[in-house]
């Protein structure tokens, strides 16, 4: 199978390149490319949503953990400060290099244009590092430091479920935590999903390297228990897939909708 060029996926995610019909068909059939596109779109959404975020210098302990995790040398053991790097003043930076025509999955060629894949890759790495550290701290704080609930159940996270190519559907999902610590995902799905023999609900890692089935969706709304010990910081994606009625427990690769959980 010929996959979509990763540079093309990046430009599609940035809305700088439109999908061709062969690419739409390929995304509906290829879980690898569709997962890559979803991941890129999430990365871009996080980056764009952070434009107005006030930057606060972290404490020395944060840099100490990063320094240790990356195995950096003692030469950079000191915590870097914004004051150490004054704003650059001078000539404008060189623009991105241009490349020649590149063949797309349907065999057509698109004109040479500026490529932004390297910066996007770097940005994805930064977002992944910061998101991993921040997400872990946030969820750990949520588990350990939250005040005793005053209601039977509290909504702690929610997600907007967006459709995959080929599906006219949408929905929402949210996580409720009971006073005794039990957690449930509530899924509300709308749109045309009648062609799916079975609809299965999954929790998936952000990089799609792991997934957990939490049940079958019967109707438009369902409530599903989250396994004890499952870290939602590691499994933040809620996915509803179309499954054949053949007894195979594996994900079919045909996702109807998917969305990322965010704290409420």
Short mmCIF file of C-alpha atoms in Angstrom, two decimals:
data_model
loop_
_atom_site.label_atom_id
_atom_site.label_comp_id
_atom_site.label_asym_id
_atom_site.label_seq_id
_atom_site.Cartn_x
_atom_site.Cartn_y
_atom_site.Cartn_z
CA UNK A 1 0.00 0.00 0.00
CA UNK A 2 1.30 3.47 -0.93
CA UNK A 3 0.86 5.82 2.02
CA UNK A 4 0.30 9.56 1.89
CA UNK A 5 3.56 11.52 1.98
CA UNK A 6 4.15 12.79 5.55
CA UNK A 7 4.92 16.30 4.28
CA UNK A 8 1.56 16.26 2.49
CA UNK A 9 -0.14 15.10 5.71
CA UNK A 10 1.45 18.01 7.56
CA UNK A 11 0.23 20.51 4.96
CA UNK A 12 -3.25 18.94 4.99
CA UNK A 13 -3.34 19.27 8.78
CA UNK A 14 -2.29 22.92 8.45
CA UNK A 15 -5.09 23.43 5.89
CA UNK A 16 -2.50 24.47 3.29
CA UNK A 17 -3.24 21.51 1.03
CA UNK A 18 -6.64 20.10 0.07
CA UNK A 19 -7.32 16.38 0.07
CA UNK A 20 -7.70 14.75 -3.31
CA UNK A 21 -10.38 12.11 -3.77
CA UNK A 22 -7.80 9.24 -3.84
CA UNK A 23 -6.37 10.57 -0.57
CA UNK A 24 -9.83 10.67 1.01
CA UNK A 25 -10.38 7.05 0.02
CA UNK A 26 -6.94 6.09 1.34
CA UNK A 27 -7.59 7.77 4.73
CA UNK A 28 -10.87 5.88 5.08
CA UNK A 29 -9.01 2.59 4.56
CA UNK A 30 -5.62 3.20 6.23
CA UNK A 31 -5.57 3.50 10.04
CA UNK A 32 -1.86 4.41 10.00
CA UNK A 33 -2.28 7.53 7.86
CA UNK A 34 -5.54 8.55 9.53
CA UNK A 35 -3.93 8.28 12.98
CA UNK A 36 -0.96 10.36 11.76
CA UNK A 37 -3.32 13.05 10.46
CA UNK A 38 -5.33 13.12 13.70
CA UNK A 39 -2.10 13.41 15.72
CA UNK A 40 -0.84 16.28 13.54
CA UNK A 41 -4.15 18.13 13.81
CA UNK A 42 -4.09 17.77 17.60
CA UNK A 43 -0.51 19.10 17.70
CA UNK A 44 -1.43 22.09 15.55
CA UNK A 45 -4.56 22.79 17.62
CA UNK A 46 -2.51 22.76 20.83
CA UNK A 47 0.08 25.11 19.31
CA UNK A 48 -2.53 27.55 18.01
CA UNK A 49 -4.49 27.55 21.27
CA UNK A 50 -1.31 28.52 23.16
CA UNK A 51 -0.75 31.80 21.29
CA UNK A 52 -2.23 33.91 24.09
CA UNK A 53 -0.97 31.80 26.98
CA UNK A 54 1.10 33.75 29.49
CA UNK A 55 4.57 32.22 29.77
CA UNK A 56 5.63 31.55 33.37
CA UNK A 57 9.16 30.50 34.23
CA UNK A 58 9.15 27.04 35.84
CA UNK A 59 11.06 26.26 39.02
CA UNK A 60 14.49 24.66 39.16
CA UNK A 61 12.95 21.24 39.89
CA UNK A 62 11.22 21.19 36.48
CA UNK A 63 14.47 21.76 34.59
CA UNK A 64 16.13 19.18 36.82
CA UNK A 65 13.63 16.53 35.70
CA UNK A 66 14.04 17.48 32.03
CA UNK A 67 17.83 17.45 32.37
CA UNK A 68 17.72 14.00 33.95
CA UNK A 69 15.17 12.54 31.48
CA UNK A 70 17.20 13.69 28.45
CA UNK A 71 20.55 12.67 29.95
CA UNK A 72 22.10 16.10 29.39
CA UNK A 73 25.66 16.96 30.42
CA UNK A 74 26.68 18.87 33.55
CA UNK A 75 27.56 21.83 31.32
CA UNK A 76 23.85 22.64 31.03
CA UNK A 77 22.81 21.64 34.55
CA UNK A 78 21.87 25.20 35.49
CA UNK A 79 18.27 26.22 34.96
CA UNK A 80 17.97 28.32 31.75
CA UNK A 81 16.25 31.66 32.26
CA UNK A 82 14.46 33.88 29.76
CA UNK A 83 16.74 36.74 30.81
CA UNK A 84 19.71 34.70 29.54
CA UNK A 85 18.34 34.90 25.99
CA UNK A 86 17.43 38.48 25.04
CA UNK A 87 15.03 38.95 22.17
CA UNK A 88 16.84 38.70 18.86
CA UNK A 89 17.28 41.99 17.04
CA UNK A 90 18.72 42.15 13.54
CA UNK A 91 18.22 40.75 10.07
CA UNK A 92 15.12 38.70 9.40
CA UNK A 93 15.58 34.97 9.48
CA UNK A 94 15.97 33.14 6.20
CA UNK A 95 12.74 31.67 4.90
CA UNK A 96 12.16 27.95 4.47
CA UNK A 97 13.80 26.24 1.53
CA UNK A 98 11.71 25.53 -1.52
CA UNK A 99 11.58 22.15 -3.20
CA UNK A 100 10.61 20.82 -6.59
CA UNK A 101 7.36 19.11 -7.56
CA UNK A 102 6.38 16.17 -5.36
CA UNK A 103 4.16 13.31 -6.52
CA UNK A 104 1.01 12.73 -4.50
CA UNK A 105 -0.66 9.41 -3.79
CA UNK A 106 -2.80 9.65 -6.93
CA UNK A 107 0.27 10.17 -9.11
CA UNK A 108 -0.33 13.87 -9.68
CA UNK A 109 2.33 16.43 -8.93
CA UNK A 110 1.90 19.58 -6.91
CA UNK A 111 4.07 22.67 -7.48
CA UNK A 112 7.16 23.23 -5.33
CA UNK A 113 6.34 25.19 -2.21
CA UNK A 114 7.82 26.10 1.13
CA UNK A 115 8.11 23.08 3.42
CA UNK A 116 7.32 23.42 7.11
CA UNK A 117 7.85 19.78 8.12
CA UNK A 118 11.05 20.34 10.14
CA UNK A 119 9.59 23.13 12.29
CA UNK A 120 6.40 21.12 12.71
CA UNK A 121 8.41 18.09 13.82
CA UNK A 122 10.30 20.20 16.34
CA UNK A 123 7.05 21.76 17.52
CA UNK A 124 5.48 18.31 17.88
CA UNK A 125 8.42 17.18 19.99
CA UNK A 126 8.16 20.23 22.24
CA UNK A 127 4.41 19.88 22.58
CA UNK A 128 4.82 16.17 23.35
CA UNK A 129 7.47 16.84 26.02
CA UNK A 130 5.58 19.68 27.66
CA UNK A 131 2.26 17.88 27.30
CA UNK A 132 3.67 14.69 28.80
CA UNK A 133 5.16 16.49 31.81
CA UNK A 134 2.22 18.87 32.25
CA UNK A 135 -0.39 16.16 31.66
CA UNK A 136 1.24 13.82 34.14
CA UNK A 137 1.47 16.55 36.78
CA UNK A 138 -2.11 17.64 36.12
CA UNK A 139 -3.63 14.16 36.37
CA UNK A 140 -1.52 13.26 39.40
CA UNK A 141 -2.60 16.50 41.07
CA UNK A 142 -6.20 15.73 40.17
CA UNK A 143 -5.97 12.31 41.81
CA UNK A 144 -4.07 13.34 44.95
CA UNK A 145 -4.98 16.94 45.72
CA UNK A 146 -8.66 17.23 44.76
CA UNK A 147 -10.95 18.14 47.62
CA UNK A 148 -13.49 15.51 48.71
CA UNK A 149 -16.44 15.64 46.29
CA UNK A 150 -19.63 17.21 47.51
CA UNK A 151 -21.72 15.47 44.85
CA UNK A 152 -22.11 11.82 43.96
CA UNK A 153 -20.38 12.25 40.58
CA UNK A 154 -18.20 15.01 39.16
CA UNK A 155 -17.29 15.66 35.54
CA UNK A 156 -13.48 15.81 35.32
CA UNK A 157 -12.79 15.76 31.56
CA UNK A 158 -14.60 16.05 28.25
CA UNK A 159 -13.95 15.67 24.53
CA UNK A 160 -15.50 16.75 21.24
CA UNK A 161 -15.75 13.75 18.90
CA UNK A 162 -14.90 14.59 15.29
CA UNK A 163 -15.73 12.33 12.31
CA UNK A 164 -13.26 10.38 10.22
CA UNK A 165 -13.44 10.61 6.42
CA UNK A 166 -16.43 8.71 5.07
CA UNK A 167 -18.61 9.19 8.17
CA UNK A 168 -21.30 11.83 8.69
CA UNK A 169 -21.26 11.72 12.47
CA UNK A 170 -20.21 13.73 15.52
CA UNK A 171 -20.58 13.61 19.25
CA UNK A 172 -19.23 14.31 22.70
CA UNK A 173 -17.67 12.31 25.51
CA UNK A 174 -17.01 13.15 29.13
CA UNK A 175 -15.50 11.42 32.15
CA UNK A 176 -17.34 11.26 35.47
CA UNK A 177 -15.62 10.37 38.74
CA UNK A 178 -17.74 9.03 41.63
CA UNK A 179 -17.09 9.69 45.30
CA UNK A 180 -15.68 6.16 45.68
CA UNK A 181 -13.13 6.76 42.88
CA UNK A 182 -14.91 4.86 40.09
CA UNK A 183 -14.65 6.55 36.69
CA UNK A 184 -16.94 6.28 33.68
CA UNK A 185 -16.90 7.59 30.11
CA UNK A 186 -20.26 8.85 28.84
CA UNK A 187 -20.49 8.89 25.03
CA UNK A 188 -23.18 10.72 23.05
CA UNK A 189 -23.02 10.05 19.29
CA UNK A 190 -25.11 11.72 16.59
CA UNK A 191 -25.24 11.38 12.82
CA UNK A 192 -25.36 8.57 10.26
CA UNK A 193 -23.74 5.41 11.63
CA UNK A 194 -26.34 2.91 10.49
CA UNK A 195 -23.89 1.05 8.21
CA UNK A 196 -21.82 -0.10 11.21
CA UNK A 197 -22.82 -3.61 12.38
CA UNK A 198 -21.25 -2.93 15.79
CA UNK A 199 -19.88 0.27 17.35
CA UNK A 200 -17.10 -0.17 19.87
CA UNK A 201 -15.72 2.46 22.27
CA UNK A 202 -11.97 2.65 22.90
CA UNK A 203 -9.46 4.65 24.94
CA UNK A 204 -6.29 5.19 22.89
CA UNK A 205 -2.81 6.51 23.65
CA UNK A 206 -1.97 9.89 22.10
CA UNK A 207 0.60 8.28 19.77
CA UNK A 208 -1.78 5.38 18.96
CA UNK A 209 0.72 2.87 20.40
CA UNK A 210 -1.87 1.30 22.71
CA UNK A 211 -5.64 1.03 23.01
CA UNK A 212 -8.22 -0.40 25.42
CA UNK A 213 -11.77 -1.43 24.55
CA UNK A 214 -14.34 -0.31 27.14
CA UNK A 215 -17.52 -1.65 25.52
CA UNK A 216 -20.06 -1.61 22.69
CA UNK A 217 -22.26 1.43 22.04
CA UNK A 218 -25.92 0.39 21.76
CA UNK A 219 -27.94 3.37 20.58
CA UNK A 220 -26.79 6.97 20.57
CA UNK A 221 -25.69 7.22 24.21
CA UNK A 222 -23.70 4.88 26.42
CA UNK A 223 -21.89 4.80 29.76
CA UNK A 224 -18.66 2.80 30.08
CA UNK A 225 -16.51 1.95 33.10
CA UNK A 226 -12.82 2.89 32.95
CA UNK A 227 -10.56 0.06 34.18
CA UNK A 228 -9.02 0.68 37.60
CA UNK A 229 -5.46 1.95 37.32
CA UNK A 230 -5.82 3.15 33.71
CA UNK A 231 -4.04 6.52 33.45
CA UNK A 232 -6.09 8.90 31.31
CA UNK A 233 -3.00 11.06 30.83
CA UNK A 234 -1.60 8.12 28.87
CA UNK A 235 -4.91 7.25 27.14
CA UNK A 236 -6.50 10.64 26.37
CA UNK A 237 -8.25 9.76 23.07
CA UNK A 238 -11.86 8.51 22.97
CA UNK A 239 -12.61 6.54 19.79
CA UNK A 240 -15.78 4.96 18.42
CA UNK A 241 -15.14 2.39 15.70
CA UNK A 242 -17.28 0.45 13.24
CA UNK A 243 -16.70 -3.27 13.83
CA UNK A 244 -17.76 -6.30 11.79
CA UNK A 245 -19.74 -8.93 13.67
CA UNK A 246 -17.04 -11.59 13.33
CA UNK A 247 -15.83 -12.11 16.89
CA UNK A 248 -12.43 -10.49 16.28
CA UNK A 249 -11.58 -8.38 19.39
CA UNK A 250 -9.00 -6.20 17.56
CA UNK A 251 -9.76 -2.65 16.36
CA UNK A 252 -11.06 -2.80 12.78
CA UNK A 253 -9.13 0.33 11.76
CA UNK A 254 -12.44 1.93 10.71
CA UNK A 255 -12.97 4.76 13.21
CA UNK A 256 -16.23 6.70 13.07
CA UNK A 257 -15.31 9.55 15.44
CA UNK A 258 -12.45 10.41 17.79
CA UNK A 259 -11.59 13.20 20.23
CA UNK A 260 -9.10 14.14 22.94
CA UNK A 261 -10.13 14.49 26.58
CA UNK A 262 -9.45 17.84 28.26
CA UNK A 263 -9.90 18.79 31.91
CA UNK A 264 -13.14 20.58 32.76
#
